[in-house]
Amino acid sequence: MTNRQLREQEVQIERYQFLSREVTDPLAACLLRIIIGELEDDLRRYRAIDQSCVECGVARVSSTDVYGASWPR
């Protein structure tokens, strides 16, 4: 995931957070909180992987690597 993609993810999270504060339907608010939590978890997971790669001296991984699509078998 590039820095631009990280920033886009952060902006998307901010938009959902705004919507969750503005929405009046309890079900919609609950679903938005779930979505926000999942997006934040994904962002934290990527940053943790990226940080561990930096500490080990490995090049930054791509988004496909994070989700396991291009890991060697």
PDB file of N, CA, C and O in Angstrom:
ATOM      1  N   MET A   1       0.850  -1.163   0.000  1.00  0.00           N
ATOM      2  CA  MET A   1       0.000   0.000   0.000  1.00  0.00           C
ATOM      3  C   MET A   1       0.900   1.231   0.000  1.00  0.00           C
ATOM      4  O   MET A   1       1.803   1.343   0.823  1.00  0.00           O
ATOM      5  N   THR A   2       0.672   2.135  -0.923  1.00  0.00           N
ATOM      6  CA  THR A   2       1.490   3.337  -1.024  1.00  0.00           C
ATOM      7  C   THR A   2       1.051   4.373   0.008  1.00  0.00           C
ATOM      8  O   THR A   2      -0.013   4.247   0.622  1.00  0.00           O
ATOM      9  N   ASN A   3       1.869   5.402   0.168  1.00  0.00           N
ATOM     10  CA  ASN A   3       1.501   6.482   1.084  1.00  0.00           C
ATOM     11  C   ASN A   3       0.201   7.143   0.653  1.00  0.00           C
ATOM     12  O   ASN A   3      -0.611   7.533   1.489  1.00  0.00           O
ATOM     13  N   ARG A   4       0.010   7.265  -0.647  1.00  0.00           N
ATOM     14  CA  ARG A   4      -1.240   7.861  -1.159  1.00  0.00           C
ATOM     15  C   ARG A   4      -2.437   6.988  -0.789  1.00  0.00           C
ATOM     16  O   ARG A   4      -3.480   7.489  -0.377  1.00  0.00           O
ATOM     17  N   GLN A   5      -2.293   5.681  -0.940  1.00  0.00           N
ATOM     18  CA  GLN A   5      -3.377   4.770  -0.587  1.00  0.00           C
ATOM     19  C   GLN A   5      -3.660   4.815   0.916  1.00  0.00           C
ATOM     20  O   GLN A   5      -4.817   4.743   1.327  1.00  0.00           O
ATOM     21  N   LEU A   6      -2.615   4.952   1.718  1.00  0.00           N
ATOM     22  CA  LEU A   6      -2.798   5.081   3.161  1.00  0.00           C
ATOM     23  C   LEU A   6      -3.608   6.333   3.482  1.00  0.00           C
ATOM     24  O   LEU A   6      -4.536   6.295   4.288  1.00  0.00           O
ATOM     25  N   ARG A   7      -3.248   7.417   2.846  1.00  0.00           N
ATOM     26  CA  ARG A   7      -3.963   8.687   3.082  1.00  0.00           C
ATOM     27  C   ARG A   7      -5.410   8.571   2.624  1.00  0.00           C
ATOM     28  O   ARG A   7      -6.323   9.065   3.299  1.00  0.00           O
ATOM     29  N   GLU A   8      -5.656   7.938   1.485  1.00  0.00           N
ATOM     30  CA  GLU A   8      -7.028   7.750   1.004  1.00  0.00           C
ATOM     31  C   GLU A   8      -7.844   6.920   1.997  1.00  0.00           C
ATOM     32  O   GLU A   8      -9.015   7.210   2.243  1.00  0.00           O
ATOM     33  N   GLN A   9      -7.215   5.912   2.581  1.00  0.00           N
ATOM     34  CA  GLN A   9      -7.889   5.085   3.592  1.00  0.00           C
ATOM     35  C   GLN A   9      -8.234   5.932   4.817  1.00  0.00           C
ATOM     36  O   GLN A   9      -9.320   5.828   5.370  1.00  0.00           O
ATOM     37  N   GLU A  10      -7.300   6.790   5.237  1.00  0.00           N
ATOM     38  CA  GLU A  10      -7.549   7.667   6.379  1.00  0.00           C
ATOM     39  C   GLU A  10      -8.707   8.622   6.093  1.00  0.00           C
ATOM     40  O   GLU A  10      -9.552   8.858   6.958  1.00  0.00           O
ATOM     41  N   VAL A  11      -8.745   9.175   4.878  1.00  0.00           N
ATOM     42  CA  VAL A  11      -9.827  10.087   4.494  1.00  0.00           C
ATOM     43  C   VAL A  11     -11.159   9.346   4.481  1.00  0.00           C
ATOM     44  O   VAL A  11     -12.181   9.865   4.959  1.00  0.00           O
ATOM     45  N   GLN A  12     -11.166   8.126   3.977  1.00  0.00           N
ATOM     46  CA  GLN A  12     -12.389   7.336   3.954  1.00  0.00           C
ATOM     47  C   GLN A  12     -12.888   7.083   5.380  1.00  0.00           C
ATOM     48  O   GLN A  12     -14.083   7.193   5.652  1.00  0.00           O
ATOM     49  N   ILE A  13     -11.981   6.779   6.286  1.00  0.00           N
ATOM     50  CA  ILE A  13     -12.347   6.570   7.688  1.00  0.00           C
ATOM     51  C   ILE A  13     -12.958   7.849   8.261  1.00  0.00           C
ATOM     52  O   ILE A  13     -13.993   7.806   8.940  1.00  0.00           O
ATOM     53  N   GLU A  14     -12.340   8.995   7.969  1.00  0.00           N
ATOM     54  CA  GLU A  14     -12.855  10.275   8.461  1.00  0.00           C
ATOM     55  C   GLU A  14     -14.261  10.544   7.926  1.00  0.00           C
ATOM     56  O   GLU A  14     -15.127  11.049   8.656  1.00  0.00           O
ATOM     57  N   ARG A  15     -14.512  10.217   6.669  1.00  0.00           N
ATOM     58  CA  ARG A  15     -15.848  10.416   6.090  1.00  0.00           C
ATOM     59  C   ARG A  15     -16.887   9.544   6.785  1.00  0.00           C
ATOM     60  O   ARG A  15     -17.985  10.007   7.109  1.00  0.00           O
ATOM     61  N   TYR A  16     -16.541   8.288   7.017  1.00  0.00           N
ATOM     62  CA  TYR A  16     -17.473   7.399   7.719  1.00  0.00           C
ATOM     63  C   TYR A  16     -17.703   7.865   9.154  1.00  0.00           C
ATOM     64  O   TYR A  16     -18.811   7.755   9.679  1.00  0.00           O
ATOM     65  N   GLN A  17     -16.660   8.383   9.806  1.00  0.00           N
ATOM     66  CA  GLN A  17     -16.827   8.897  11.164  1.00  0.00           C
ATOM     67  C   GLN A  17     -17.778  10.088  11.175  1.00  0.00           C
ATOM     68  O   GLN A  17     -18.634  10.202  12.059  1.00  0.00           O
ATOM     69  N   PHE A  18     -17.640  10.955  10.195  1.00  0.00           N
ATOM     70  CA  PHE A  18     -18.556  12.094  10.081  1.00  0.00           C
ATOM     71  C   PHE A  18     -19.987  11.603   9.882  1.00  0.00           C
ATOM     72  O   PHE A  18     -20.914  12.076  10.545  1.00  0.00           O
ATOM     73  N   LEU A  19     -20.159  10.658   8.966  1.00  0.00           N
ATOM     74  CA  LEU A  19     -21.499  10.113   8.718  1.00  0.00           C
ATOM     75  C   LEU A  19     -22.096   9.479   9.966  1.00  0.00           C
ATOM     76  O   LEU A  19     -23.284   9.642  10.246  1.00  0.00           O
ATOM     77  N   SER A  20     -21.270   8.777  10.725  1.00  0.00           N
ATOM     78  CA  SER A  20     -21.789   8.107  11.921  1.00  0.00           C
ATOM     79  C   SER A  20     -22.253   9.116  12.971  1.00  0.00           C
ATOM     80  O   SER A  20     -23.159   8.825  13.751  1.00  0.00           O
ATOM     81  N   ARG A  21     -21.654  10.315  12.984  1.00  0.00           N
ATOM     82  CA  ARG A  21     -22.102  11.356  13.913  1.00  0.00           C
ATOM     83  C   ARG A  21     -23.383  12.030  13.432  1.00  0.00           C
ATOM     84  O   ARG A  21     -24.163  12.532  14.232  1.00  0.00           O
ATOM     85  N   GLU A  22     -23.601  12.046  12.122  1.00  0.00           N
ATOM     86  CA  GLU A  22     -24.735  12.758  11.548  1.00  0.00           C
ATOM     87  C   GLU A  22     -25.980  11.886  11.357  1.00  0.00           C
ATOM     88  O   GLU A  22     -27.085  12.397  11.320  1.00  0.00           O
ATOM     89  N   VAL A  23     -25.799  10.583  11.246  1.00  0.00           N
ATOM     90  CA  VAL A  23     -26.914   9.693  10.940  1.00  0.00           C
ATOM     91  C   VAL A  23     -27.848   9.585  12.151  1.00  0.00           C
ATOM     92  O   VAL A  23     -27.412   9.638  13.296  1.00  0.00           O
ATOM     93  N   THR A  24     -29.146   9.476  11.869  1.00  0.00           N
ATOM     94  CA  THR A  24     -30.130   9.378  12.955  1.00  0.00           C
ATOM     95  C   THR A  24     -30.676   7.962  13.127  1.00  0.00           C
ATOM     96  O   THR A  24     -31.242   7.650  14.160  1.00  0.00           O
ATOM     97  N   ASP A  25     -30.480   7.113  12.143  1.00  0.00           N
ATOM     98  CA  ASP A  25     -30.963   5.737  12.219  1.00  0.00           C
ATOM     99  C   ASP A  25     -29.984   4.899  13.047  1.00  0.00           C
ATOM    100  O   ASP A  25     -28.806   4.809  12.705  1.00  0.00           O
ATOM    101  N   PRO A  26     -30.450   4.284  14.139  1.00  0.00           N
ATOM    102  CA  PRO A  26     -29.544   3.509  15.000  1.00  0.00           C
ATOM    103  C   PRO A  26     -28.862   2.353  14.271  1.00  0.00           C
ATOM    104  O   PRO A  26     -27.689   2.067  14.522  1.00  0.00           O
ATOM    105  N   LEU A  27     -29.573   1.680  13.381  1.00  0.00           N
ATOM    106  CA  LEU A  27     -28.966   0.575  12.640  1.00  0.00           C
ATOM    107  C   LEU A  27     -27.852   1.082  11.731  1.00  0.00           C
ATOM    108  O   LEU A  27     -26.760   0.498  11.681  1.00  0.00           O
ATOM    109  N   ALA A  28     -28.100   2.175  11.046  1.00  0.00           N
ATOM    110  CA  ALA A  28     -27.086   2.749  10.164  1.00  0.00           C
ATOM    111  C   ALA A  28     -25.858   3.175  10.973  1.00  0.00           C
ATOM    112  O   ALA A  28     -24.721   2.944  10.550  1.00  0.00           O
ATOM    113  N   ALA A  29     -26.082   3.771  12.141  1.00  0.00           N
ATOM    114  CA  ALA A  29     -24.975   4.195  12.996  1.00  0.00           C
ATOM    115  C   ALA A  29     -24.145   2.982  13.437  1.00  0.00           C
ATOM    116  O   ALA A  29     -22.911   3.028  13.433  1.00  0.00           O
ATOM    117  N   CYS A  30     -24.819   1.915  13.799  1.00  0.00           N
ATOM    118  CA  CYS A  30     -24.128   0.698  14.223  1.00  0.00           C
ATOM    119  C   CYS A  30     -23.305   0.113  13.075  1.00  0.00           C
ATOM    120  O   CYS A  30     -22.142  -0.266  13.261  1.00  0.00           O
ATOM    121  N   LEU A  31     -23.888   0.050  11.900  1.00  0.00           N
ATOM    122  CA  LEU A  31     -23.173  -0.487  10.742  1.00  0.00           C
ATOM    123  C   LEU A  31     -21.976   0.380  10.383  1.00  0.00           C
ATOM    124  O   LEU A  31     -20.902  -0.136  10.039  1.00  0.00           O
ATOM    125  N   LEU A  32     -22.133   1.684  10.474  1.00  0.00           N
ATOM    126  CA  LEU A  32     -21.014   2.582  10.194  1.00  0.00           C
ATOM    127  C   LEU A  32     -19.883   2.372  11.196  1.00  0.00           C
ATOM    128  O   LEU A  32     -18.708   2.377  10.824  1.00  0.00           O
ATOM    129  N   ARG A  33     -20.209   2.176  12.468  1.00  0.00           N
ATOM    130  CA  ARG A  33     -19.170   1.933  13.478  1.00  0.00           C
ATOM    131  C   ARG A  33     -18.425   0.626  13.180  1.00  0.00           C
ATOM    132  O   ARG A  33     -17.210   0.544  13.369  1.00  0.00           O
ATOM    133  N   ILE A  34     -19.144  -0.377  12.715  1.00  0.00           N
ATOM    134  CA  ILE A  34     -18.509  -1.643  12.354  1.00  0.00           C
ATOM    135  C   ILE A  34     -17.548  -1.440  11.177  1.00  0.00           C
ATOM    136  O   ILE A  34     -16.405  -1.913  11.194  1.00  0.00           O
ATOM    137  N   ILE A  35     -18.020  -0.721  10.171  1.00  0.00           N
ATOM    138  CA  ILE A  35     -17.193  -0.449   8.990  1.00  0.00           C
ATOM    139  C   ILE A  35     -15.946   0.330   9.393  1.00  0.00           C
ATOM    140  O   ILE A  35     -14.822   0.009   8.972  1.00  0.00           O
ATOM    141  N   ILE A  36     -16.128   1.355  10.221  1.00  0.00           N
ATOM    142  CA  ILE A  36     -15.000   2.166  10.681  1.00  0.00           C
ATOM    143  C   ILE A  36     -13.984   1.290  11.412  1.00  0.00           C
ATOM    144  O   ILE A  36     -12.776   1.386  11.185  1.00  0.00           O
ATOM    145  N   GLY A  37     -14.468   0.436  12.290  1.00  0.00           N
ATOM    146  CA  GLY A  37     -13.573  -0.447  13.034  1.00  0.00           C
ATOM    147  C   GLY A  37     -12.769  -1.358  12.124  1.00  0.00           C
ATOM    148  O   GLY A  37     -11.568  -1.550  12.324  1.00  0.00           O
ATOM    149  N   GLU A  38     -13.422  -1.903  11.106  1.00  0.00           N
ATOM    150  CA  GLU A  38     -12.724  -2.790  10.172  1.00  0.00           C
ATOM    151  C   GLU A  38     -11.683  -2.032   9.350  1.00  0.00           C
ATOM    152  O   GLU A  38     -10.568  -2.525   9.128  1.00  0.00           O
ATOM    153  N   LEU A  39     -12.037  -0.822   8.903  1.00  0.00           N
ATOM    154  CA  LEU A  39     -11.082  -0.022   8.143  1.00  0.00           C
ATOM    155  C   LEU A  39      -9.883   0.376   9.004  1.00  0.00           C
ATOM    156  O   LEU A  39      -8.734   0.342   8.542  1.00  0.00           O
ATOM    157  N   GLU A  40     -10.143   0.732  10.258  1.00  0.00           N
ATOM    158  CA  GLU A  40      -9.047   1.087  11.166  1.00  0.00           C
ATOM    159  C   GLU A  40      -8.170  -0.122  11.465  1.00  0.00           C
ATOM    160  O   GLU A  40      -6.936   0.008  11.535  1.00  0.00           O
ATOM    161  N   ASP A  41      -8.773  -1.289  11.625  1.00  0.00           N
ATOM    162  CA  ASP A  41      -7.988  -2.517  11.844  1.00  0.00           C
ATOM    163  C   ASP A  41      -7.088  -2.807  10.651  1.00  0.00           C
ATOM    164  O   ASP A  41      -5.917  -3.171  10.822  1.00  0.00           O
ATOM    165  N   ASP A  42      -7.640  -2.664   9.446  1.00  0.00           N
ATOM    166  CA  ASP A  42      -6.837  -2.886   8.237  1.00  0.00           C
ATOM    167  C   ASP A  42      -5.652  -1.924   8.183  1.00  0.00           C
ATOM    168  O   ASP A  42      -4.532  -2.319   7.855  1.00  0.00           O
ATOM    169  N   LEU A  43      -5.912  -0.663   8.509  1.00  0.00           N
ATOM    170  CA  LEU A  43      -4.860   0.341   8.485  1.00  0.00           C
ATOM    171  C   LEU A  43      -3.785   0.032   9.525  1.00  0.00           C
ATOM    172  O   LEU A  43      -2.584   0.079   9.232  1.00  0.00           O
ATOM    173  N   ARG A  44      -4.190  -0.335  10.735  1.00  0.00           N
ATOM    174  CA  ARG A  44      -3.231  -0.700  11.780  1.00  0.00           C
ATOM    175  C   ARG A  44      -2.416  -1.926  11.385  1.00  0.00           C
ATOM    176  O   ARG A  44      -1.209  -1.978  11.588  1.00  0.00           O
ATOM    177  N   ARG A  45      -3.087  -2.927  10.809  1.00  0.00           N
ATOM    178  CA  ARG A  45      -2.405  -4.153  10.393  1.00  0.00           C
ATOM    179  C   ARG A  45      -1.354  -3.843   9.329  1.00  0.00           C
ATOM    180  O   ARG A  45      -0.224  -4.316   9.404  1.00  0.00           O
ATOM    181  N   TYR A  46      -1.719  -3.016   8.355  1.00  0.00           N
ATOM    182  CA  TYR A  46      -0.758  -2.686   7.317  1.00  0.00           C
ATOM    183  C   TYR A  46       0.431  -1.931   7.899  1.00  0.00           C
ATOM    184  O   TYR A  46       1.581  -2.217   7.580  1.00  0.00           O
ATOM    185  N   ARG A  47       0.153  -0.972   8.767  1.00  0.00           N
ATOM    186  CA  ARG A  47       1.247  -0.190   9.354  1.00  0.00           C
ATOM    187  C   ARG A  47       2.159  -1.065  10.204  1.00  0.00           C
ATOM    188  O   ARG A  47       3.374  -0.855  10.227  1.00  0.00           O
ATOM    189  N   ALA A  48       1.596  -2.030  10.908  1.00  0.00           N
ATOM    190  CA  ALA A  48       2.411  -2.939  11.716  1.00  0.00           C
ATOM    191  C   ALA A  48       3.306  -3.789  10.824  1.00  0.00           C
ATOM    192  O   ALA A  48       4.489  -3.990  11.121  1.00  0.00           O
ATOM    193  N   ILE A  49       2.765  -4.286   9.735  1.00  0.00           N
ATOM    194  CA  ILE A  49       3.553  -5.088   8.792  1.00  0.00           C
ATOM    195  C   ILE A  49       4.639  -4.222   8.175  1.00  0.00           C
ATOM    196  O   ILE A  49       5.805  -4.616   8.092  1.00  0.00           O
ATOM    197  N   ASP A  50       4.262  -3.015   7.763  1.00  0.00           N
ATOM    198  CA  ASP A  50       5.220  -2.106   7.135  1.00  0.00           C
ATOM    199  C   ASP A  50       6.335  -1.752   8.117  1.00  0.00           C
ATOM    200  O   ASP A  50       7.506  -1.750   7.758  1.00  0.00           O
ATOM    201  N   GLN A  51       5.975  -1.479   9.376  1.00  0.00           N
ATOM    202  CA  GLN A  51       6.975  -1.133  10.387  1.00  0.00           C
ATOM    203  C   GLN A  51       7.914  -2.307  10.656  1.00  0.00           C
ATOM    204  O   GLN A  51       9.116  -2.132  10.786  1.00  0.00           O
ATOM    205  N   SER A  52       7.372  -3.515  10.733  1.00  0.00           N
ATOM    206  CA  SER A  52       8.234  -4.672  10.984  1.00  0.00           C
ATOM    207  C   SER A  52       9.189  -4.901   9.816  1.00  0.00           C
ATOM    208  O   SER A  52      10.324  -5.323  10.017  1.00  0.00           O
ATOM    209  N   CYS A  53       8.752  -4.593   8.609  1.00  0.00           N
ATOM    210  CA  CYS A  53       9.627  -4.729   7.447  1.00  0.00           C
ATOM    211  C   CYS A  53      10.749  -3.690   7.490  1.00  0.00           C
ATOM    212  O   CYS A  53      11.887  -3.985   7.148  1.00  0.00           O
ATOM    213  N   VAL A  54      10.422  -2.483   7.942  1.00  0.00           N
ATOM    214  CA  VAL A  54      11.436  -1.437   8.056  1.00  0.00           C
ATOM    215  C   VAL A  54      12.471  -1.833   9.099  1.00  0.00           C
ATOM    216  O   VAL A  54      13.681  -1.684   8.886  1.00  0.00           O
ATOM    217  N   GLU A  55      12.009  -2.358  10.227  1.00  0.00           N
ATOM    218  CA  GLU A  55      12.922  -2.762  11.294  1.00  0.00           C
ATOM    219  C   GLU A  55      13.835  -3.902  10.863  1.00  0.00           C
ATOM    220  O   GLU A  55      14.972  -3.997  11.303  1.00  0.00           O
ATOM    221  N   CYS A  56      13.331  -4.778   9.994  1.00  0.00           N
ATOM    222  CA  CYS A  56      14.126  -5.920   9.533  1.00  0.00           C
ATOM    223  C   CYS A  56      14.956  -5.582   8.305  1.00  0.00           C
ATOM    224  O   CYS A  56      15.738  -6.401   7.837  1.00  0.00           O
ATOM    225  N   GLY A  57      14.739  -4.411   7.738  1.00  0.00           N
ATOM    226  CA  GLY A  57      15.486  -4.011   6.553  1.00  0.00           C
ATOM    227  C   GLY A  57      14.913  -4.553   5.258  1.00  0.00           C
ATOM    228  O   GLY A  57      15.584  -4.559   4.247  1.00  0.00           O
ATOM    229  N   VAL A  58      13.673  -4.989   5.295  1.00  0.00           N
ATOM    230  CA  VAL A  58      13.018  -5.507   4.098  1.00  0.00           C
ATOM    231  C   VAL A  58      12.290  -4.368   3.410  1.00  0.00           C
ATOM    232  O   VAL A  58      11.751  -3.481   4.067  1.00  0.00           O
ATOM    233  N   ALA A  59      12.246  -4.398   2.091  1.00  0.00           N
ATOM    234  CA  ALA A  59      11.542  -3.361   1.340  1.00  0.00           C
ATOM    235  C   ALA A  59      10.064  -3.372   1.679  1.00  0.00           C
ATOM    236  O   ALA A  59       9.509  -4.391   2.086  1.00  0.00           O
ATOM    237  N   ARG A  60       9.419  -2.235   1.477  1.00  0.00           N
ATOM    238  CA  ARG A  60       7.988  -2.105   1.735  1.00  0.00           C
ATOM    239  C   ARG A  60       7.208  -3.122   0.910  1.00  0.00           C
ATOM    240  O   ARG A  60       7.501  -3.349  -0.257  1.00  0.00           O
ATOM    241  N   VAL A  61       6.194  -3.719   1.520  1.00  0.00           N
ATOM    242  CA  VAL A  61       5.382  -4.715   0.834  1.00  0.00           C
ATOM    243  C   VAL A  61       4.223  -4.035   0.135  1.00  0.00           C
ATOM    244  O   VAL A  61       3.798  -2.955   0.511  1.00  0.00           O
ATOM    245  N   SER A  62       3.714  -4.683  -0.886  1.00  0.00           N
ATOM    246  CA  SER A  62       2.559  -4.146  -1.601  1.00  0.00           C
ATOM    247  C   SER A  62       1.276  -4.595  -0.924  1.00  0.00           C
ATOM    248  O   SER A  62       1.278  -5.456  -0.054  1.00  0.00           O
ATOM    249  N   SER A  63       0.159  -4.013  -1.346  1.00  0.00           N
ATOM    250  CA  SER A  63      -1.128  -4.370  -0.753  1.00  0.00           C
ATOM    251  C   SER A  63      -1.468  -5.826  -1.021  1.00  0.00           C
ATOM    252  O   SER A  63      -2.115  -6.470  -0.208  1.00  0.00           O
ATOM    253  N   THR A  64      -0.998  -6.375  -2.133  1.00  0.00           N
ATOM    254  CA  THR A  64      -1.290  -7.790  -2.385  1.00  0.00           C
ATOM    255  C   THR A  64      -0.509  -8.673  -1.426  1.00  0.00           C
ATOM    256  O   THR A  64      -0.993  -9.708  -1.001  1.00  0.00           O
ATOM    257  N   ASP A  65       0.686  -8.224  -1.035  1.00  0.00           N
ATOM    258  CA  ASP A  65       1.457  -8.983  -0.056  1.00  0.00           C
ATOM    259  C   ASP A  65       0.762  -8.995   1.304  1.00  0.00           C
ATOM    260  O   ASP A  65       0.769  -9.994   2.000  1.00  0.00           O
ATOM    261  N   VAL A  66       0.157  -7.882   1.682  1.00  0.00           N
ATOM    262  CA  VAL A  66      -0.520  -7.787   2.970  1.00  0.00           C
ATOM    263  C   VAL A  66      -1.633  -8.818   3.055  1.00  0.00           C
ATOM    264  O   VAL A  66      -1.841  -9.443   4.083  1.00  0.00           O
ATOM    265  N   TYR A  67      -2.326  -9.023   1.972  1.00  0.00           N
ATOM    266  CA  TYR A  67      -3.444  -9.950   1.983  1.00  0.00           C
ATOM    267  C   TYR A  67      -3.062 -11.350   1.515  1.00  0.00           C
ATOM    268  O   TYR A  67      -3.907 -12.208   1.366  1.00  0.00           O
ATOM    269  N   GLY A  68      -1.779 -11.561   1.267  1.00  0.00           N
ATOM    270  CA  GLY A  68      -1.299 -12.894   0.999  1.00  0.00           C
ATOM    271  C   GLY A  68      -1.407 -13.350  -0.440  1.00  0.00           C
ATOM    272  O   GLY A  68      -1.103 -14.484  -0.765  1.00  0.00           O
ATOM    273  N   ALA A  69      -1.825 -12.492  -1.346  1.00  0.00           N
ATOM    274  CA  ALA A  69      -2.038 -12.933  -2.720  1.00  0.00           C
ATOM    275  C   ALA A  69      -0.736 -13.236  -3.441  1.00  0.00           C
ATOM    276  O   ALA A  69      -0.730 -14.079  -4.329  1.00  0.00           O
ATOM    277  N   SER A  70       0.352 -12.590  -3.067  1.00  0.00           N
ATOM    278  CA  SER A  70       1.580 -12.827  -3.832  1.00  0.00           C
ATOM    279  C   SER A  70       2.696 -13.414  -2.975  1.00  0.00           C
ATOM    280  O   SER A  70       3.846 -13.344  -3.355  1.00  0.00           O
ATOM    281  N   TRP A  71       2.371 -13.959  -1.814  1.00  0.00           N
ATOM    282  CA  TRP A  71       3.396 -14.603  -1.009  1.00  0.00           C
ATOM    283  C   TRP A  71       3.883 -15.856  -1.720  1.00  0.00           C
ATOM    284  O   TRP A  71       3.106 -16.581  -2.324  1.00  0.00           O
ATOM    285  N   PRO A  72       5.166 -16.153  -1.664  1.00  0.00           N
ATOM    286  CA  PRO A  72       5.659 -17.386  -2.287  1.00  0.00           C
ATOM    287  C   PRO A  72       5.079 -18.602  -1.582  1.00  0.00           C
ATOM    288  O   PRO A  72       4.826 -18.571  -0.386  1.00  0.00           O
ATOM    289  N   ARG A  73       4.888 -19.646  -2.324  1.00  0.00           N
ATOM    290  CA  ARG A  73       4.311 -20.873  -1.736  1.00  0.00           C
ATOM    291  C   ARG A  73       5.362 -21.911  -1.531  1.00  0.00           C
ATOM    292  O   ARG A  73       6.313 -22.076  -2.101  1.00  0.00           O
TER     293      ARG A  73
END
